[in-house]
Amino acid sequence: MAATASNPFPFPSRRSPEDSLFYAVYPILLPSHLPAPALHASLQSLHLSLLSHHAPFLSSHLFHRDPFTLTLPADPAAPCALCASPPVPHLHGALRFGDSLPDEWIAVSLLFALTRAFPDIAARAWDSDGEFLLIEAAFALPRWLDPESAPNRVFIFRGELHILPPSLFPETPSLEAALAAVYDDSIDTRAAGAIQAAIQRRIAGLPERAAENLHTARVIVPAPVAKVLKEEPCLIARAVEGFYDRDIDTMKHAARMEKFLKGPGGEGIEIVRTTVRMTRAMYAQLVQQNFQAPRGYPMPRREEGPEKWMEAELGMKIACGFEMMYQERKRQGEEGKCSTWDVYRKSLEATGCFDGLYPGSIEYKRVIEDAMQYYKSSNLYSRTREILSEPVRRIDEILSMLYSTDEFKGTDLPPSDNDSWLYGGDDELNAELCERQKELEEHEAAKKQRSQKQSVPSSSKSQTDKFKLGEITESMQEFIRKMSSFEGAEIPADRRDAESVDLDVNQFFKAIKSVLGGGSQEQADSDDGFDRKSSLSDMDFDDSDEDDDFAEELGDKDADDSFMESYSDALNKELSSTTLEKSFAHAPRPETNNEGPSDDAATDAEMTPVDVDLNLVESILNSYSSQQGLPGPASSLLGLMGIKVPPDVKKM
């Protein structure tokens, strides 16, 4: 799969392009309405200044996949295809960090440093997760800030994080308006101190501390591989990528090893020892994978010692990675079709820098000379990027030169770095987990404290006085009596808040059934003449006398009532010996005469009517109390009906 403008990642890989960082730098004082040549020249000048600022670090640091760099958009006056920016003057870049997450934060630290050194620029950084800087400071974010409200609100400016609040822009601001607000000193858009602290903790000591993420190892490799690594150490990134992302097709190249294990005439290649510097992620990707050496690859015997075997095995994986990467890119044939200068010159023509100029004229030559000078200067700072983008061409150049294996012999090589970090990272992981747990606990404690302040009234007694238990039964009765439309159950108008409320009808009736013991919706809706202020205990749930047609189908009504009465008496006698009746609150027992109670009277005294109102209130309040201040069905149901229960309701 060849690299294209829409897909800058040339290899089919197990890793999706989601492991990439995108960033853009905006010169705030540069107006977008400038003519194309003047705008392009201004961006070129800024580009060289920014690259030169980080040149010492970028020239020596090794990135896992791609180096940090900035480029000019193809057409500054058109929407950007890479960062989706509207036609606002800017520079942009993309960095694949792969499995090396530290590279992402190194790039972020460089953006913070650039905005400190150049106070008239602002920057943005995002990845596949969106505004990942906000994720790092998640526990300190205001509640209104979420992925939907974040676009065009988060910027890096003068070494600090800036967040545009909704009080300034209720709707998503345009990029131009957002940049103007960030640059306006009269508007304080700096993020809160807790957010700043969370980000600064993550990039503390960077990029200077980036060397801690590197690992140096001694390896035994074919001489061509050693020569390439000596001339261009950054190409180790492409070799490891080729090895780690190998597939069946590319492994065929490793089986032959035509480029790095065979000489021009087919003769063998000498094996030498050298040192390789790589990121820790690269080293882990090489060491932790089992890989059988290709047939014919010269490997030492295990009897020669474990140290030599490990050096040879690591070198074999690197050599195979170089072979697979080289042959695959060569097969694609994307390199060498045109020089980077030709590409750059065509981009100048597309942006209109030569409009109105005749080839050969003095002004035309001046524009060409300025462009060539910029091209040469920018190549000094982006040489690593050029090499990594066209490794085949550079490898051919290196191996076309005469070299001898003697330059790798007789030199004292430093020993390999200790790789205990690869196996003993438990302490570091536990420390990080403890830090995250501490942040979570502090966030939950602050959240609970805010909730308590909001829920505790100025006078608990006054709130309790205003609360009446009768409101629950009245509200429930009004709700059941309410005639609703086909769209679902509705809360009576005088019980609703001003805001619209959506009610899940099925869930509500499940709750009603659990409280009332299984009454049906038809029974609740059929009795329109019922007094709303009457007690639920007095409601007659027997609807057999409501419909004559229904009565005819059931037969004689009196006979049916007689049967139901007998059946109810028998059922009550059976239940009297169980504990079921103790689970309900009953109405007061009626007074009986003292002339000696009969068996029926004793049974009636034991099975007094259930007080439905009291049971309803008691069940709802018990459910509310069990929520312990958290959201739940009881508070939701009462809230919909406009009833506010005091926090100490259990004591009432």
XYZ file of C-alpha atoms in Angstrom:
652
model
C 0.000 0.000 0.000
C 1.704 3.169 -1.152
C 1.684 6.387 0.751
C -0.755 8.963 -0.564
C -1.694 12.502 0.313
C -4.681 11.282 2.282
C -2.801 8.395 3.878
C 0.721 9.384 4.990
C 1.348 5.975 6.560
C 2.764 3.727 3.829
C 2.639 0.284 5.427
C -0.364 -1.866 6.240
C 0.076 -2.234 9.953
C -1.458 -3.883 12.961
C -1.374 -0.411 14.500
C -3.995 2.041 13.325
C -3.076 5.655 12.507
C -4.855 6.554 15.741
C -1.448 6.495 17.460
C -0.657 9.912 16.040
C -0.433 13.434 17.371
C -1.608 16.395 15.330
C -0.735 19.994 16.063
C -0.970 23.447 14.533
C 0.715 26.783 15.244
C -1.102 30.046 14.512
C 0.682 33.405 14.114
C -2.012 35.568 15.677
C -0.796 38.907 14.338
C -0.513 37.684 10.748
C -3.628 38.804 8.824
C -5.173 36.227 6.529
C -6.097 38.752 3.828
C -2.481 39.312 2.734
C -1.612 38.536 -0.893
C -0.454 34.962 -1.400
C 3.254 35.781 -1.951
C 3.462 37.999 1.145
C 1.560 35.481 3.271
C 3.775 32.641 2.098
C 6.932 34.633 2.795
C 5.763 35.488 6.319
C 4.996 31.846 7.079
C 8.386 30.816 5.710
C 10.155 33.267 7.995
C 8.203 32.033 11.011
C 8.869 28.425 10.002
C 12.640 28.913 9.988
C 12.546 30.738 13.319
C 10.573 27.980 15.025
C 12.729 25.181 13.617
C 15.966 26.909 14.560
C 14.746 27.341 18.141
C 14.503 23.569 18.690
C 17.252 22.549 16.268
C 19.785 21.517 18.977
C 17.299 19.138 20.572
C 15.770 17.796 17.367
C 19.162 17.066 15.810
C 20.194 14.796 18.684
C 16.953 13.226 19.877
C 15.671 9.941 18.491
C 11.912 9.611 18.060
C 10.191 6.244 18.016
C 8.392 6.695 14.699
C 8.409 10.214 13.260
C 10.319 13.313 14.376
C 8.693 16.526 15.505
C 8.499 18.950 12.620
C 6.415 21.796 11.254
C 5.411 22.306 7.642
C 3.585 24.914 5.623
C 0.123 24.020 4.311
C -0.047 23.466 0.575
C -2.352 26.462 0.173
C -2.595 28.855 3.152
C -5.750 30.381 1.669
C -7.637 27.065 1.550
C -8.950 24.781 4.317
C -6.187 22.532 5.594
C -6.466 18.837 4.729
C -4.215 17.729 7.603
C -5.549 19.633 10.597
C -8.976 20.628 9.198
C -8.293 24.278 9.987
C -10.245 26.898 8.059
C -8.207 29.232 5.849
C -6.292 30.754 8.760
C -2.511 31.240 8.365
C -0.765 28.475 10.271
C 1.930 25.809 10.343
C 1.087 22.230 11.157
C 2.523 18.782 11.715
C 1.724 15.155 12.477
C 3.791 12.826 14.630
C 3.311 9.068 14.803
C 4.371 8.009 18.276
C 3.291 4.373 17.973
C 3.852 2.514 21.228
C 6.076 5.260 22.654
C 3.677 7.541 24.500
C 6.549 9.713 25.846
C 7.084 10.996 22.293
C 3.604 12.534 22.351
C 4.359 14.457 25.534
C 7.789 15.495 24.263
C 6.040 17.107 21.297
C 3.581 18.820 23.650
C 6.459 20.187 25.725
C 8.032 21.576 22.542
C 4.785 23.391 21.715
C 4.652 24.897 25.209
C 8.278 25.993 24.853
C 7.659 27.531 21.426
C 4.720 29.602 22.659
C 6.857 30.858 25.544
C 9.706 31.842 23.229
C 7.407 33.387 20.606
C 4.620 35.262 22.448
C 2.691 36.078 19.257
C 1.825 32.494 18.358
C -0.790 30.109 19.720
C -0.836 26.340 19.315
C -3.256 23.436 19.420
C -2.581 19.730 19.952
C -4.971 16.804 19.593
C -4.970 13.101 18.788
C -7.531 10.403 18.049
C -9.037 10.970 21.515
C -9.599 14.641 20.743
C -8.373 17.211 23.263
C -6.174 14.775 25.173
C -4.730 17.595 27.295
C -8.147 17.854 28.937
C -8.122 14.120 29.620
C -4.914 14.559 31.597
C -6.620 17.199 33.755
C -10.035 15.499 33.827
C -10.533 15.774 37.605
C -9.987 19.538 37.539
C -12.192 20.436 34.574
C -15.357 22.532 34.930
C -18.578 20.582 34.453
C -19.545 22.384 31.237
C -16.406 21.265 29.410
C -16.888 18.015 27.495
C -15.919 16.680 24.044
C -18.936 18.360 22.448
C -18.188 21.812 23.863
C -14.374 21.683 23.547
C -13.791 22.468 19.812
C -11.952 25.764 19.250
C -11.764 26.424 22.993
C -8.425 24.879 24.039
C -5.138 26.559 23.096
C -1.517 26.754 24.224
C -0.454 30.387 24.495
C 2.643 31.890 26.094
C 3.504 28.650 27.820
C 0.089 28.153 29.453
C -3.134 26.359 28.664
C -6.060 28.600 27.739
C -9.726 27.544 27.754
C -12.447 29.819 26.371
C -15.466 29.724 28.756
C -19.119 29.634 27.634
C -19.656 33.040 29.208
C -17.423 34.377 26.442
C -18.752 32.153 23.647
C -22.082 30.426 24.414
C -21.827 28.548 21.114
C -18.770 26.967 19.504
C -16.579 29.899 18.439
C -14.964 30.230 15.057
C -11.216 29.697 14.971
C -10.592 33.345 14.101
C -12.737 34.610 16.994
C -11.160 32.141 19.412
C -7.609 33.189 18.499
C -8.548 36.859 18.835
C -9.945 36.236 22.330
C -6.829 34.327 23.390
C -4.564 37.155 22.247
C -6.693 39.876 23.866
C -4.947 40.753 27.136
C -8.151 42.281 28.518
C -9.809 38.836 28.495
C -8.488 36.268 30.938
C -8.769 32.908 29.205
C -6.104 31.078 31.186
C -7.188 27.708 32.538
C -7.587 27.228 36.283
C -4.513 26.579 38.377
C -5.428 22.941 39.011
C -5.655 22.301 35.264
C -2.325 24.028 34.628
C -0.691 22.006 37.401
C -1.935 18.691 35.978
C -0.468 19.465 32.546
C 2.808 20.805 33.928
C 3.292 17.667 36.025
C 3.057 15.606 32.861
C 5.658 17.606 30.910
C 7.944 18.493 33.822
C 11.590 18.242 32.780
C 10.779 17.787 29.093
C 12.272 17.869 26.555
C 15.567 17.769 28.488
C 14.524 14.602 30.345
C 13.747 12.811 27.074
C 17.165 11.103 27.113
C 15.878 8.859 29.907
C 13.666 7.170 27.326
C 16.638 6.019 25.207
C 18.511 2.721 25.376
C 21.934 1.827 23.933
C 22.731 -1.786 23.090
C 25.654 -3.660 21.548
C 24.668 -5.749 18.537
C 26.302 -8.036 15.983
C 25.063 -7.151 12.497
C 26.110 -7.441 8.845
C 28.584 -4.740 7.811
C 26.094 -2.884 5.514
C 23.674 -2.532 8.420
C 26.453 -1.209 10.659
C 27.467 1.313 7.974
C 23.906 2.591 7.541
C 23.447 2.977 11.299
C 26.771 4.780 11.605
C 25.861 7.327 8.925
C 22.166 7.716 9.765
C 21.347 6.512 13.306
C 17.742 7.690 12.907
C 17.029 4.906 10.402
C 16.842 2.417 13.277
C 13.258 3.659 13.662
C 12.340 2.432 10.177
C 14.141 -0.884 10.710
C 12.278 -1.630 13.940
C 9.020 -0.568 12.320
C 9.658 -2.943 9.426
C 10.390 -5.800 11.823
C 7.530 -5.166 14.235
C 4.887 -4.642 11.522
C 6.005 -7.541 9.352
C 3.553 -9.784 7.528
C 3.817 -12.886 5.357
C 4.754 -10.925 2.236
C 7.520 -8.885 3.822
C 8.965 -11.926 5.592
C 9.756 -13.371 2.165
C 12.309 -10.583 1.780
C 13.862 -11.486 5.127
C 14.231 -15.101 4.016
C 16.397 -14.019 1.060
C 18.312 -11.079 2.630
C 19.457 -9.912 -0.808
C 20.392 -6.362 0.165
C 22.138 -6.592 3.526
C 23.612 -10.110 3.577
C 24.906 -10.521 0.027
C 27.635 -8.578 -1.698
C 27.493 -7.161 -5.235
C 28.762 -10.418 -6.725
C 26.764 -12.649 -4.451
C 29.643 -13.145 -2.047
C 29.045 -13.212 1.659
C 29.041 -10.196 3.951
C 31.220 -9.889 7.022
C 29.581 -9.634 10.435
C 30.718 -6.861 12.800
C 29.905 -5.616 16.288
C 28.598 -2.081 16.854
C 26.341 -0.108 19.172
C 22.821 1.049 18.436
C 20.851 3.753 20.190
C 17.079 3.351 20.189
C 14.055 4.223 22.257
C 12.997 1.912 25.047
C 9.869 1.046 23.122
C 11.974 -0.052 20.127
C 14.174 -2.213 22.342
C 11.141 -3.842 23.933
C 9.573 -4.542 20.535
C 12.739 -6.308 19.390
C 13.530 -8.255 22.554
C 10.043 -9.421 23.452
C 9.288 -11.086 20.108
C 10.387 -14.593 19.208
C 11.839 -14.676 15.708
C 13.699 -17.507 14.017
C 16.807 -16.464 12.094
C 16.463 -16.926 8.310
C 18.187 -19.904 6.778
C 21.765 -19.005 5.966
C 21.981 -16.132 8.426
C 25.255 -16.485 10.396
C 24.353 -16.935 14.049
C 26.898 -17.900 16.747
C 26.620 -21.110 18.702
C 24.968 -20.870 22.084
C 28.097 -22.416 23.580
C 29.934 -19.168 22.838
C 28.089 -17.509 25.679
C 24.707 -15.925 26.373
C 26.008 -12.366 25.939
C 27.242 -12.944 22.398
C 24.075 -14.852 21.541
C 21.853 -11.996 22.734
C 23.899 -9.427 20.770
C 23.681 -11.551 17.621
C 19.969 -12.245 18.026
C 19.170 -8.564 18.526
C 21.338 -7.671 15.521
C 19.639 -10.331 13.397
C 16.222 -8.819 14.110
C 17.494 -5.351 13.194
C 19.049 -6.642 9.957
C 15.837 -8.430 8.986
C 13.886 -5.272 9.760
C 16.125 -3.251 7.435
C 15.726 -5.843 4.683
C 11.932 -5.987 4.937
C 11.568 -2.212 5.104
C 13.962 -1.567 2.205
C 12.527 -4.154 -0.175
C 8.916 -3.238 0.566
C 9.419 0.466 -0.023
C 11.451 -0.239 -3.134
C 8.684 -2.487 -4.443
C 6.156 0.277 -3.917
C 8.322 2.543 -6.074
C 7.137 5.775 -4.474
C 10.591 7.192 -3.850
C 12.744 8.972 -6.378
C 9.956 10.002 -8.754
C 10.701 13.668 -8.157
C 12.947 15.627 -5.867
C 11.649 17.413 -2.830
C 12.667 20.689 -4.460
C 10.374 19.948 -7.405
C 7.532 19.225 -4.993
C 8.186 22.455 -3.132
C 8.378 24.482 -6.345
C 5.055 23.078 -7.533
C 3.482 24.068 -4.220
C 4.701 27.637 -4.777
C 3.093 27.680 -8.196
C -0.159 26.361 -6.735
C -0.290 29.137 -4.144
C 0.144 31.847 -6.788
C 3.631 33.034 -5.851
C 4.546 33.344 -9.556
C 1.297 34.907 -10.744
C 1.967 37.780 -13.131
C 5.686 37.009 -13.367
C 7.361 36.054 -16.622
C 9.951 33.265 -16.434
C 13.386 34.788 -16.664
C 12.335 38.219 -15.433
C 14.190 39.904 -12.588
C 11.273 39.530 -10.160
C 10.806 35.880 -11.152
C 14.482 35.148 -10.482
C 14.283 36.925 -7.126
C 11.318 34.804 -6.036
C 13.128 31.632 -7.165
C 16.298 32.603 -5.273
C 14.345 33.357 -2.090
C 12.517 30.055 -2.390
C 15.760 28.144 -2.941
C 17.352 29.808 0.074
C 14.379 28.888 2.238
C 14.438 25.324 0.894
C 18.112 24.895 1.769
C 17.677 26.438 5.209
C 14.633 24.371 6.086
C 16.387 21.185 4.957
C 19.121 21.818 7.508
C 16.508 21.618 10.267
C 14.332 18.888 8.755
C 17.052 16.586 7.461
C 15.925 13.758 9.726
C 12.397 14.010 8.369
C 13.671 13.899 4.795
C 15.774 10.816 5.532
C 12.934 8.978 7.226
C 10.544 9.833 4.411
C 12.924 8.414 1.769
C 15.077 5.771 3.485
C 15.648 3.716 0.322
C 17.352 6.568 -1.474
C 19.556 7.358 1.497
C 20.504 3.703 2.067
C 21.511 3.367 -1.577
C 23.653 6.489 -1.279
C 25.426 5.163 1.820
C 26.090 1.683 0.465
C 27.305 3.060 -2.865
C 30.248 4.631 -1.062
C 33.406 2.643 -0.423
C 33.780 1.483 3.131
C 35.765 -1.112 5.017
C 34.891 -3.351 7.902
C 38.118 -2.255 9.554
C 36.388 0.896 10.789
C 34.266 -1.315 13.042
C 37.164 -3.343 14.400
C 39.572 -2.547 17.176
C 37.260 -0.035 18.817
C 36.268 -0.215 22.449
C 32.508 -0.323 22.489
C 30.647 0.710 25.620
C 28.603 -2.047 27.249
C 24.876 -2.262 26.721
C 22.633 -0.298 29.041
C 20.982 -2.152 31.877
C 17.571 -3.329 30.711
C 16.161 -4.089 34.155
C 13.585 -1.366 33.478
C 12.003 -3.806 31.028
C 11.272 -6.349 33.749
C 11.070 -4.358 36.982
C 8.581 -1.603 36.269
C 6.198 -2.612 39.045
C 7.264 0.170 41.383
C 6.851 2.837 38.736
C 3.474 1.456 37.716
C 2.268 1.260 41.318
C 3.427 4.820 41.958
C 1.505 6.024 38.915
C -1.601 4.097 39.967
C -1.381 5.502 43.496
C -1.091 9.007 42.091
C -4.176 8.480 39.932
C -6.056 6.951 42.856
C -5.173 9.950 44.996
C -6.490 12.306 42.323
C -9.701 10.294 42.117
C -10.208 10.318 45.895
C -9.589 14.065 46.098
C -12.045 14.625 43.260
C -14.717 12.463 44.896
C -14.197 14.157 48.272
C -14.558 17.609 46.728
C -17.619 16.468 44.804
C -19.222 15.061 47.954
C -18.485 18.247 49.867
C -20.105 20.361 47.153
C -23.113 18.062 47.122
C -23.532 18.352 50.880
C -23.338 22.139 50.755
C -26.007 22.236 48.085
C -28.327 19.743 49.787
C -28.129 21.050 53.384
C -30.654 23.922 53.797
C -30.211 26.923 56.063
C -32.780 25.506 58.434
C -33.423 21.780 58.394
C -36.404 22.196 60.679
C -38.140 24.672 58.406
C -37.694 22.292 55.485
C -39.148 19.432 57.496
C -42.099 21.565 58.530
C -42.879 22.317 54.899
C -42.746 18.642 53.983
C -46.039 16.770 54.391
C -46.362 13.033 54.082
C -49.846 13.475 52.657
C -48.358 15.116 49.583
C -46.939 11.779 48.498
C -50.299 9.998 48.426
C -52.031 13.003 46.907
C -49.407 13.352 44.186
C -49.422 9.649 43.439
C -53.206 9.664 43.212
C -53.205 12.687 40.929
C -50.660 10.997 38.714
C -52.719 7.800 38.435
C -55.900 9.780 37.740
C -54.204 11.930 35.088
C -55.490 11.204 31.585
C -52.385 11.024 29.396
C -51.980 11.108 25.635
C -50.728 8.329 23.400
C -47.176 9.641 23.898
C -47.016 8.274 27.436
C -47.694 9.086 31.074
C -47.647 12.752 32.062
C -47.188 14.510 35.375
C -50.072 16.881 36.264
C -49.262 20.454 35.298
C -49.246 21.771 38.862
C -46.763 19.062 39.859
C -44.303 19.616 37.051
C -41.279 21.851 37.066
C -40.963 24.516 34.455
C -38.580 22.368 32.427
C -39.749 19.495 30.255
C -39.320 16.030 31.766
C -39.195 12.710 29.921
C -40.698 9.770 31.809
C -40.094 6.122 31.036
C -43.637 4.744 31.315
C -42.630 1.111 31.580
C -40.175 1.781 34.379
C -42.727 3.895 36.226
C -45.450 1.269 36.197
C -42.989 -1.338 37.346
C -42.342 0.903 40.337
C -46.078 1.381 40.912
C -46.708 -2.349 40.773
C -43.959 -2.988 43.290
C -45.589 -0.485 45.677
C -49.299 -1.167 45.158
C -49.046 -4.876 44.646
C -49.812 -5.157 40.912
C -52.644 -2.755 40.002
C -53.096 -2.363 36.254
C -53.019 0.737 34.125
C -56.557 0.195 32.855
C -57.873 0.099 36.397
C -56.165 3.374 37.206
C -57.411 5.149 34.077
C -61.011 3.919 34.058
C -62.430 5.635 37.134
C -62.739 9.269 35.984
C -65.290 10.216 38.631
C -63.079 9.412 41.577
C -62.378 12.161 44.108
C -58.672 13.108 43.889
C -58.481 13.916 47.605
C -59.883 10.575 48.746
C -57.651 7.967 50.268
C -55.996 5.265 48.187
C -57.191 2.858 50.875
C -60.804 3.519 49.859
C -60.267 2.834 46.164
C -62.248 -0.116 44.782
C -60.057 -2.110 42.413
C -62.954 -4.416 41.458
C -64.105 -3.175 38.055
C -66.657 -5.945 37.470
C -69.588 -3.516 37.856
C -68.191 -0.999 35.334
C -69.139 -2.721 32.122
C -72.438 -4.482 31.399
C -71.010 -6.384 28.462
C -68.257 -7.672 30.620
C -70.763 -8.708 33.300
C -72.797 -10.648 30.762
C -69.738 -12.587 29.697
C -68.975 -13.564 33.288
C -72.491 -14.647 34.110
C -74.570 -13.636 37.062
C -72.896 -10.785 38.974
C -74.352 -11.692 42.372
C -73.179 -15.256 42.093
C -69.742 -14.039 41.114
C -69.579 -11.630 44.072
C -70.645 -14.386 46.409
C -67.954 -16.667 45.067
C -65.268 -13.962 45.332
C -66.301 -13.176 48.899
C -66.077 -16.836 49.899
C -62.786 -17.195 48.067
C -61.400 -14.093 49.804
C -62.426 -15.398 53.239
C -60.749 -18.742 52.573
C -57.624 -17.009 51.345
C -57.479 -14.770 54.411
C -57.743 -17.780 56.706
C -54.854 -19.461 54.889
C -52.700 -16.326 55.089
C -53.487 -15.748 58.760
C -51.054 -18.496 59.734
C -48.181 -16.893 57.749
C -45.999 -13.837 58.381
C -47.154 -12.082 55.215
C -49.607 -9.824 57.016
C -46.836 -8.614 59.310
C -44.996 -7.101 56.349
C -47.764 -4.535 55.816
C -49.072 -1.716 57.945
C -52.755 -2.183 58.859
C -55.592 0.189 59.595
C -56.653 0.504 63.267
C -58.592 -2.535 64.481
C -62.326 -1.902 64.970
C -63.651 -2.137 68.505
C -65.525 -5.346 69.347
C -68.116 -6.083 72.032
C -67.054 -7.989 75.111
C -69.698 -10.674 74.900
C -67.241 -13.331 73.939
C -65.729 -13.214 70.468
C -66.599 -15.853 67.960
C -64.106 -17.544 65.678
C -65.110 -15.332 62.761
C -64.714 -12.216 64.869
C -61.253 -13.315 65.969
C -60.279 -13.938 62.379
C -61.597 -10.541 61.298
C -59.619 -8.902 64.088
C -56.463 -10.620 62.955
C -56.966 -9.750 59.278
C -57.657 -6.045 59.515
C -57.531 -4.030 56.260
C -54.135 -2.994 54.893
C -53.547 0.756 55.055
C -52.499 1.353 51.429
C -51.644 5.020 52.020
C -49.353 4.244 54.921
C -47.664 1.369 53.107
C -47.136 3.536 50.029
C -45.511 6.363 51.976
C -43.434 3.987 54.082
C -42.139 2.087 51.038
C -41.199 5.215 49.111
C -39.469 6.819 52.109
C -37.546 3.626 52.857
C -36.442 3.490 49.240
C -35.423 7.153 49.371
C -33.466 6.616 52.568
C -31.623 3.596 51.150
C -30.294 5.773 48.318
C -28.096 7.595 50.883
C -28.294 10.856 48.991
C -27.503 9.319 45.599
C -29.824 9.287 42.563
C -32.434 6.553 42.571
C -36.006 5.643 41.620
C -37.656 7.147 44.714
C -35.977 10.557 44.433
C -36.598 10.617 40.675
C -40.292 9.804 41.079
C -40.826 12.320 43.870
C -38.816 14.944 41.998
C -41.030 14.594 38.946
C -44.036 15.278 41.165
C -42.461 18.375 42.681
C -41.920 16.870 46.133
C -38.649 17.694 47.919
C -37.883 15.289 50.740
C -35.676 16.579 53.591
C -32.384 14.717 54.182
C -33.396 13.604 57.702
C -36.666 12.031 56.574
C -35.964 8.805 58.498
C -36.221 10.713 61.773
C -39.725 12.035 61.046
